[in-house]
mmCIF file of N, CA, C and O in Angstrom:
data_model
loop_
_atom_site.group_PDB
_atom_site.id
_atom_site.type_symbol
_atom_site.label_atom_id
_atom_site.label_comp_id
_atom_site.label_asym_id
_atom_site.label_seq_id
_atom_site.Cartn_x
_atom_site.Cartn_y
_atom_site.Cartn_z
ATOM 1 N N GLN A 111 0.683 -1.277 -0.187
ATOM 2 C CA GLN A 111 -0.227 -0.084 -0.183
ATOM 3 C C GLN A 111 0.779 1.080 0.387
ATOM 4 O O GLN A 111 1.820 1.365 0.765
ATOM 5 N N ILE A 112 0.666 2.215 -1.194
ATOM 6 C CA ILE A 112 1.624 3.680 -0.996
ATOM 7 C C ILE A 112 0.812 4.282 -0.042
ATOM 8 O O ILE A 112 -0.656 4.279 -0.613
ATOM 9 N N VAL A 113 1.629 4.906 0.961
ATOM 10 C CA VAL A 113 0.952 5.858 1.838
ATOM 11 C C VAL A 113 1.707 7.427 1.344
ATOM 12 O O VAL A 113 1.115 8.124 2.174
ATOM 13 N N GLY A 114 2.430 7.425 0.617
ATOM 14 C CA GLY A 114 2.876 8.944 0.431
ATOM 15 C C GLY A 114 4.293 8.430 -1.039
ATOM 16 O O GLY A 114 4.314 7.522 -1.219
ATOM 17 N N PHE A 115 4.409 9.855 -1.304
ATOM 18 C CA PHE A 115 5.237 9.692 -2.627
ATOM 19 C C PHE A 115 5.782 11.524 -2.814
ATOM 20 O O PHE A 115 5.168 12.110 -2.124
ATOM 21 N N ALA A 116 7.006 11.526 -3.287
ATOM 22 C CA ALA A 116 7.541 12.885 -3.579
ATOM 23 C C ALA A 116 8.036 12.483 -5.021
ATOM 24 O O ALA A 116 8.219 11.932 -5.682
ATOM 25 N N VAL A 117 7.472 13.673 -5.625
ATOM 26 C CA VAL A 117 7.897 13.998 -7.089
ATOM 27 C C VAL A 117 9.241 15.096 -7.243
ATOM 28 O O VAL A 117 9.170 16.045 -6.381
ATOM 29 N N GLY A 118 9.947 14.962 -8.074
ATOM 30 C CA GLY A 118 10.923 16.319 -8.301
ATOM 31 C C GLY A 118 12.475 15.472 -8.906
ATOM 32 O O GLY A 118 12.079 14.466 -9.784
ATOM 33 N N TRP A 119 12.873 16.136 -8.559
ATOM 34 C CA TRP A 119 14.320 15.577 -9.345
ATOM 35 C C TRP A 119 15.761 15.658 -8.270
ATOM 36 O O TRP A 119 15.494 16.309 -7.400
ATOM 37 N N GLU A 120 16.429 14.794 -8.622
ATOM 38 C CA GLU A 120 17.801 15.121 -7.663
ATOM 39 C C GLU A 120 18.865 14.518 -8.301
ATOM 40 O O GLU A 120 19.218 13.953 -9.733
ATOM 41 N N SER A 121 20.017 15.166 -7.574
ATOM 42 C CA SER A 121 21.216 14.785 -8.376
ATOM 43 C C SER A 121 22.030 14.615 -7.055
ATOM 44 O O SER A 121 22.008 14.977 -6.071
ATOM 45 N N ARG A 122 23.489 14.914 -7.339
ATOM 46 C CA ARG A 122 24.624 14.764 -6.302
ATOM 47 C C ARG A 122 24.679 15.793 -5.847
ATOM 48 O O ARG A 122 24.697 16.027 -4.310
ATOM 49 N N SER A 123 23.776 17.279 -6.400
ATOM 50 C CA SER A 123 23.643 18.946 -5.985
ATOM 51 C C SER A 123 22.724 19.051 -5.530
ATOM 52 O O SER A 123 22.646 20.130 -4.841
ATOM 53 N N GLU A 124 21.358 18.080 -5.946
ATOM 54 C CA GLU A 124 20.450 19.190 -5.824
ATOM 55 C C GLU A 124 19.326 18.005 -5.562
ATOM 56 O O GLU A 124 18.940 17.011 -6.122
ATOM 57 N N VAL A 125 18.389 18.044 -4.441
ATOM 58 C CA VAL A 125 17.240 17.479 -4.183
ATOM 59 C C VAL A 125 15.990 18.554 -4.655
ATOM 60 O O VAL A 125 15.892 19.143 -3.479
ATOM 61 N N ARG A 126 15.579 18.536 -5.460
ATOM 62 C CA ARG A 126 14.212 19.465 -5.743
ATOM 63 C C ARG A 126 12.872 18.880 -5.637
ATOM 64 O O ARG A 126 12.926 18.251 -6.758
ATOM 65 N N LEU A 127 12.207 19.044 -4.333
ATOM 66 C CA LEU A 127 10.817 18.518 -4.816
ATOM 67 C C LEU A 127 9.811 19.612 -5.199
ATOM 68 O O LEU A 127 9.770 20.292 -5.561
ATOM 69 N N ALA A 128 9.079 18.931 -6.470
ATOM 70 C CA ALA A 128 7.826 19.567 -6.797
ATOM 71 C C ALA A 128 6.566 19.351 -6.036
ATOM 72 O O ALA A 128 5.732 19.951 -5.869
ATOM 73 N N ASP A 129 6.381 17.977 -5.813
ATOM 74 C CA ASP A 129 5.340 17.546 -4.818
ATOM 75 C C ASP A 129 5.492 16.563 -3.473
ATOM 76 O O ASP A 129 6.633 15.827 -3.951
ATOM 77 N N LEU A 130 5.008 16.832 -2.317
ATOM 78 C CA LEU A 130 5.789 15.800 -1.513
ATOM 79 C C LEU A 130 4.016 15.229 -0.656
ATOM 80 O O LEU A 130 3.367 16.305 -0.206
ATOM 81 N N ALA A 131 3.248 14.379 -0.833
ATOM 82 C CA ALA A 131 2.191 13.832 -0.154
ATOM 83 C C ALA A 131 2.059 12.872 0.597
ATOM 84 O O ALA A 131 2.788 11.874 0.116
ATOM 85 N N VAL A 132 1.218 12.852 1.371
ATOM 86 C CA VAL A 132 0.839 11.433 2.305
ATOM 87 C C VAL A 132 -0.464 11.537 2.416
ATOM 88 O O VAL A 132 -0.944 12.105 2.762
ATOM 89 N N ASP A 133 -0.941 9.892 2.400
ATOM 90 C CA ASP A 133 -2.574 9.897 2.562
ATOM 91 C C ASP A 133 -2.842 10.197 4.253
ATOM 92 O O ASP A 133 -1.999 10.111 5.097
ATOM 93 N N PRO A 134 -4.005 10.857 4.187
ATOM 94 C CA PRO A 134 -4.308 11.657 5.333
ATOM 95 C C PRO A 134 -4.178 10.914 6.830
ATOM 96 O O PRO A 134 -4.520 11.165 7.460
ATOM 97 N N VAL A 135 -4.837 9.432 6.230
ATOM 98 C CA VAL A 135 -5.171 8.198 7.468
ATOM 99 C C VAL A 135 -3.667 7.901 7.925
ATOM 100 O O VAL A 135 -3.581 7.497 8.809
ATOM 101 N N ALA A 136 -2.382 7.817 7.156
ATOM 102 C CA ALA A 136 -1.224 7.665 7.786
ATOM 103 C C ALA A 136 -0.562 8.622 8.564
ATOM 104 O O ALA A 136 -1.042 10.124 8.828
ATOM 105 N N ASP A 137 0.120 8.569 9.213
ATOM 106 C CA ASP A 137 1.223 9.138 10.114
ATOM 107 C C ASP A 137 1.863 10.157 9.167
ATOM 108 O O ASP A 137 3.193 9.864 8.386
ATOM 109 N N ARG A 138 1.202 11.384 8.675
ATOM 110 C CA ARG A 138 1.857 12.459 7.838
ATOM 111 C C ARG A 138 3.806 12.754 8.378
ATOM 112 O O ARG A 138 4.277 12.781 7.087
ATOM 113 N N PRO A 139 3.582 13.288 9.397
ATOM 114 C CA PRO A 139 5.078 13.605 9.603
ATOM 115 C C PRO A 139 6.421 12.298 9.358
ATOM 116 O O PRO A 139 7.323 12.387 9.463
ATOM 117 N N ALA A 140 5.660 11.307 9.870
ATOM 118 C CA ALA A 140 6.395 9.991 10.024
ATOM 119 C C ALA A 140 7.021 9.579 8.479
ATOM 120 O O ALA A 140 7.923 9.155 7.957
ATOM 121 N N VAL A 141 5.663 9.679 7.439
ATOM 122 C CA VAL A 141 5.861 9.519 6.295
ATOM 123 C C VAL A 141 6.756 10.167 5.803
ATOM 124 O O VAL A 141 7.727 9.762 4.620
ATOM 125 N N ALA A 142 6.548 11.757 5.385
ATOM 126 C CA ALA A 142 7.258 12.677 4.974
ATOM 127 C C ALA A 142 8.675 12.437 5.191
ATOM 128 O O ALA A 142 9.331 12.868 4.635
ATOM 129 N N GLY A 143 8.757 12.568 6.536
ATOM 130 C CA GLY A 143 10.326 12.210 7.372
ATOM 131 C C GLY A 143 10.945 11.269 6.512
ATOM 132 O O GLY A 143 12.371 11.460 6.427
ATOM 133 N N ALA A 144 10.385 10.077 6.588
ATOM 134 C CA ALA A 144 11.271 8.882 5.923
ATOM 135 C C ALA A 144 11.538 9.328 4.197
ATOM 136 O O ALA A 144 12.397 8.847 4.037
ATOM 137 N N LEU A 145 10.722 9.939 3.917
ATOM 138 C CA LEU A 145 10.785 10.089 2.225
ATOM 139 C C LEU A 145 11.870 11.142 2.255
ATOM 140 O O LEU A 145 12.826 11.127 1.046
ATOM 141 N N LEU A 146 11.726 12.085 2.895
ATOM 142 C CA LEU A 146 13.059 13.176 3.083
ATOM 143 C C LEU A 146 14.220 12.795 3.167
ATOM 144 O O LEU A 146 15.244 12.818 2.570
ATOM 145 N N ALA A 147 14.166 11.800 4.440
ATOM 146 C CA ALA A 147 15.449 10.810 4.668
ATOM 147 C C ALA A 147 15.908 9.874 3.760
ATOM 148 O O ALA A 147 17.371 10.343 3.609
ATOM 149 N N TYR A 148 15.369 9.400 3.230
ATOM 150 C CA TYR A 148 15.426 8.533 1.865
ATOM 151 C C TYR A 148 16.519 9.366 1.087
ATOM 152 O O TYR A 148 17.826 8.881 0.299
ATOM 153 N N LEU A 149 15.910 10.498 0.584
ATOM 154 C CA LEU A 149 16.289 11.463 -0.769
ATOM 155 C C LEU A 149 17.882 12.109 -0.436
ATOM 156 O O LEU A 149 18.749 11.465 -0.817
ATOM 157 N N HIS A 150 17.943 12.293 1.091
ATOM 158 C CA HIS A 150 19.336 12.938 1.682
ATOM 159 C C HIS A 150 20.175 11.684 2.206
ATOM 160 O O HIS A 150 21.307 12.458 1.893
ATOM 161 N N ARG A 151 19.881 10.827 2.515
ATOM 162 C CA ARG A 151 20.829 9.873 2.396
ATOM 163 C C ARG A 151 21.636 9.420 1.238
ATOM 164 O O ARG A 151 22.445 9.201 1.070
ATOM 165 N N ALA A 152 20.662 9.232 0.409
ATOM 166 C CA ALA A 152 20.760 8.741 -1.584
ATOM 167 C C ALA A 152 21.869 10.060 -1.563
ATOM 168 O O ALA A 152 22.922 9.997 -2.670
ATOM 169 N N HIS A 153 21.733 11.319 -1.308
ATOM 170 C CA HIS A 153 22.421 12.427 -1.829
ATOM 171 C C HIS A 153 22.939 13.478 -0.596
ATOM 172 O O HIS A 153 22.408 14.234 -0.458
ATOM 173 N N PRO A 154 23.694 13.016 0.468
ATOM 174 C CA PRO A 154 24.174 13.575 1.480
ATOM 175 C C PRO A 154 24.520 15.098 1.377
ATOM 176 O O PRO A 154 24.496 15.793 2.062
ATOM 177 N N GLN A 155 25.286 15.310 0.155
ATOM 178 C CA GLN A 155 26.021 16.621 -0.152
ATOM 179 C C GLN A 155 24.995 17.491 -0.971
ATOM 180 O O GLN A 155 25.507 18.787 -1.004
ATOM 181 N N ALA A 156 23.655 17.074 -1.173
ATOM 182 C CA ALA A 156 22.709 17.623 -1.859
ATOM 183 C C ALA A 156 21.836 18.743 -1.388
ATOM 184 O O ALA A 156 21.410 18.781 -0.191
ATOM 185 N N PHE A 157 22.174 20.049 -1.960
ATOM 186 C CA PHE A 157 21.195 21.230 -1.320
ATOM 187 C C PHE A 157 19.520 20.458 -1.466
ATOM 188 O O PHE A 157 18.978 19.987 -2.553
ATOM 189 N N GLY A 158 18.979 20.724 -0.613
ATOM 190 C CA GLY A 158 17.212 20.610 -0.871
ATOM 191 C C GLY A 158 16.420 21.785 -0.818
ATOM 192 O O GLY A 158 16.588 22.632 -0.056
ATOM 193 N N ALA A 159 15.632 21.843 -2.056
ATOM 194 C CA ALA A 159 14.601 22.692 -2.123
ATOM 195 C C ALA A 159 12.881 21.950 -2.323
ATOM 196 O O ALA A 159 13.164 20.795 -3.182
ATOM 197 N N HIS A 160 11.794 22.774 -1.927
ATOM 198 C CA HIS A 160 10.518 22.780 -2.299
ATOM 199 C C HIS A 160 10.003 24.103 -2.068
ATOM 200 O O HIS A 160 9.936 24.746 -0.936
ATOM 201 N N TYR A 161 9.569 24.543 -3.404
ATOM 202 C CA TYR A 161 9.085 25.967 -3.221
ATOM 203 C C TYR A 161 7.397 26.093 -3.537
ATOM 204 O O TYR A 161 6.869 24.731 -3.589
ATOM 205 N N ASN A 162 6.806 26.689 -2.926
ATOM 206 C CA ASN A 162 5.527 26.884 -2.527
ATOM 207 C C ASN A 162 4.613 25.810 -2.004
ATOM 208 O O ASN A 162 3.952 25.729 -2.068
ATOM 209 N N VAL A 163 5.309 26.240 -0.562
ATOM 210 C CA VAL A 163 4.807 25.112 0.626
ATOM 211 C C VAL A 163 4.152 26.072 1.154
ATOM 212 O O VAL A 163 4.180 27.339 1.773
ATOM 213 N N ALA A 164 2.312 25.323 1.362
ATOM 214 C CA ALA A 164 1.327 26.267 2.049
ATOM 215 C C ALA A 164 1.809 26.135 3.367
ATOM 216 O O ALA A 164 2.245 25.265 4.125
ATOM 217 N N GLU A 165 0.909 27.178 4.207
ATOM 218 C CA GLU A 165 1.741 27.386 5.488
ATOM 219 C C GLU A 165 1.106 26.493 6.289
ATOM 220 O O GLU A 165 1.143 26.061 7.401
ATOM 221 N N ASP A 166 -0.379 25.636 5.782
ATOM 222 C CA ASP A 166 -0.950 24.762 6.186
ATOM 223 C C ASP A 166 -0.950 23.163 5.644
ATOM 224 O O ASP A 166 -1.610 22.366 6.245
ATOM 225 N N GLU A 167 0.082 23.281 5.203
ATOM 226 C CA GLU A 167 1.223 22.176 4.752
ATOM 227 C C GLU A 167 1.242 20.851 5.480
ATOM 228 O O GLU A 167 1.644 21.314 6.543
ATOM 229 N N PRO A 168 0.144 19.665 5.848
ATOM 230 C CA PRO A 168 0.302 18.578 6.682
ATOM 231 C C PRO A 168 1.807 18.239 6.820
ATOM 232 O O PRO A 168 1.853 17.620 7.749
ATOM 233 N N THR A 169 2.862 18.199 5.913
ATOM 234 C CA THR A 169 4.024 17.451 6.070
ATOM 235 C C THR A 169 5.319 18.828 6.056
ATOM 236 O O THR A 169 5.936 18.252 6.580
ATOM 237 N N LEU A 170 4.783 19.656 6.697
ATOM 238 C CA LEU A 170 5.532 20.677 6.943
ATOM 239 C C LEU A 170 6.770 20.525 8.200
ATOM 240 O O LEU A 170 7.758 20.441 8.593
ATOM 241 N N LEU A 171 6.063 19.714 9.467
ATOM 242 C CA LEU A 171 6.614 19.764 10.536
ATOM 243 C C LEU A 171 7.547 18.694 9.994
ATOM 244 O O LEU A 171 8.987 18.579 10.711
ATOM 245 N N ALA A 172 7.388 17.682 8.941
ATOM 246 C CA ALA A 172 8.911 16.731 8.457
ATOM 247 C C ALA A 172 9.790 17.936 7.980
ATOM 248 O O ALA A 172 10.697 17.435 8.103
ATOM 249 N N TYR A 173 9.207 18.219 7.230
ATOM 250 C CA TYR A 173 10.558 19.386 6.924
ATOM 251 C C TYR A 173 11.347 19.972 7.672
ATOM 252 O O TYR A 173 12.731 19.834 7.704
ATOM 253 N N HIS A 174 10.449 20.677 8.692
ATOM 254 C CA HIS A 174 11.369 21.338 9.776
ATOM 255 C C HIS A 174 12.189 20.235 10.638
ATOM 256 O O HIS A 174 13.093 20.248 10.671
ATOM 257 N N ALA A 175 11.806 19.232 10.628
ATOM 258 C CA ALA A 175 12.338 18.098 11.578
ATOM 259 C C ALA A 175 13.406 17.680 10.852
ATOM 260 O O ALA A 175 14.728 17.202 11.248
ATOM 261 N N ALA A 176 13.391 17.996 9.368
ATOM 262 C CA ALA A 176 14.614 16.965 8.402
ATOM 263 C C ALA A 176 15.274 18.385 8.713
ATOM 264 O O ALA A 176 16.734 18.167 8.041
ATOM 265 N N GLY A 177 15.319 19.568 9.139
ATOM 266 C CA GLY A 177 16.586 20.710 9.175
ATOM 267 C C GLY A 177 16.044 21.726 7.711
ATOM 268 O O GLY A 177 16.608 22.339 7.664
ATOM 269 N N TYR A 178 15.013 21.450 7.469
ATOM 270 C CA TYR A 178 14.534 22.464 6.401
ATOM 271 C C TYR A 178 13.790 23.956 6.865
ATOM 272 O O TYR A 178 13.423 23.807 7.944
ATOM 273 N N GLU A 179 14.417 24.969 6.498
ATOM 274 C CA GLU A 179 14.267 26.294 6.713
ATOM 275 C C GLU A 179 13.461 27.195 5.982
ATOM 276 O O GLU A 179 13.538 27.106 4.954
ATOM 277 N N THR A 180 12.087 28.029 6.595
ATOM 278 C CA THR A 180 11.424 28.589 5.803
ATOM 279 C C THR A 180 12.675 29.993 5.076
ATOM 280 O O THR A 180 13.264 30.393 6.231
ATOM 281 N N ARG A 181 12.433 30.232 3.785
ATOM 282 C CA ARG A 181 13.439 31.167 3.303
ATOM 283 C C ARG A 181 12.775 32.600 2.988
ATOM 284 O O ARG A 181 13.082 33.619 2.576
ATOM 285 N N LEU A 182 11.656 32.580 2.310
ATOM 286 C CA LEU A 182 10.632 33.218 1.712
ATOM 287 C C LEU A 182 9.328 32.860 1.887
ATOM 288 O O LEU A 182 9.034 31.798 1.820
ATOM 289 N N ALA A 183 8.518 34.123 2.685
ATOM 290 C CA ALA A 183 7.072 33.762 2.758
ATOM 291 C C ALA A 183 6.648 34.635 0.991
ATOM 292 O O ALA A 183 6.972 35.530 1.019
ATOM 293 N N GLN A 184 5.702 33.947 0.455
ATOM 294 C CA GLN A 184 5.077 34.330 -0.763
ATOM 295 C C GLN A 184 3.860 34.577 -0.739
ATOM 296 O O GLN A 184 2.979 33.783 -0.389
ATOM 297 N N ILE A 185 3.194 35.552 -1.092
ATOM 298 C CA ILE A 185 1.847 35.861 -1.272
ATOM 299 C C ILE A 185 1.297 35.413 -2.525
ATOM 300 O O ILE A 185 1.780 35.431 -3.634
ATOM 301 N N GLU A 186 0.292 34.369 -2.213
ATOM 302 C CA GLU A 186 -0.123 33.732 -3.439
ATOM 303 C C GLU A 186 -1.715 34.519 -3.434
ATOM 304 O O GLU A 186 -2.306 34.414 -2.754
ATOM 305 N N MET A 187 -2.352 34.906 -4.702
ATOM 306 C CA MET A 187 -3.327 35.365 -4.817
ATOM 307 C C MET A 187 -4.413 34.439 -5.466
ATOM 308 O O MET A 187 -4.048 34.017 -6.669
ATOM 309 N N GLU A 188 -5.532 34.781 -5.214
ATOM 310 C CA GLU A 188 -6.541 33.849 -5.870
ATOM 311 C C GLU A 188 -7.792 34.721 -5.912
ATOM 312 O O GLU A 188 -8.135 35.954 -5.095
ATOM 313 N N TRP A 189 -8.692 34.590 -6.662
ATOM 314 C CA TRP A 189 -10.097 35.261 -6.886
ATOM 315 C C TRP A 189 -10.871 34.499 -6.963
ATOM 316 O O TRP A 189 -11.168 33.092 -7.924
ATOM 317 N N ARG A 190 -12.385 34.357 -6.619
ATOM 318 C CA ARG A 190 -13.186 33.485 -6.854
ATOM 319 C C ARG A 190 -14.470 34.438 -7.581
ATOM 320 O O ARG A 190 -15.055 35.572 -6.685
ATOM 321 N N PRO A 191 -15.018 33.875 -8.463
ATOM 322 C CA PRO A 191 -16.046 34.508 -9.092
ATOM 323 C C PRO A 191 -17.484 34.815 -7.557
ATOM 324 O O PRO A 191 -18.313 35.723 -8.067
ATOM 325 N N ASP A 192 -17.561 33.977 -6.835
ATOM 326 C CA ASP A 192 -18.966 33.881 -5.562
ATOM 327 C C ASP A 192 -18.235 35.002 -4.710
ATOM 328 O O ASP A 192 -18.932 35.337 -3.680
ATOM 329 N N GLY A 193 -17.020 35.414 -4.859
ATOM 330 C CA GLY A 193 -16.383 36.388 -3.904
ATOM 331 C C GLY A 193 -15.962 35.483 -2.339
ATOM 332 O O GLY A 193 -15.431 36.269 -1.385
ATOM 333 N N GLY A 194 -16.059 34.104 -2.197
ATOM 334 C CA GLY A 194 -15.632 33.535 -1.132
ATOM 335 C C GLY A 194 -14.226 33.424 -1.456
ATOM 336 O O GLY A 194 -13.187 33.622 -0.563
#
């Protein structure tokens, strides 16, 4: 059973994530932490980055536990026709 996945690219110098997702019924911090740990064990000297992570992202604690730091707060705009 798949409970999480990471999508992006990796090399000796960089681990760049486009998405990291975990099944809502799984232990999100543990699964996300295991995925991040695997990527950085495979590429111990690589810079790691994931852009546009929402402030309410369920896996955010795993990023912080793995040593990731917030570097830029970005304002994202949206418009809804119903005004909501």
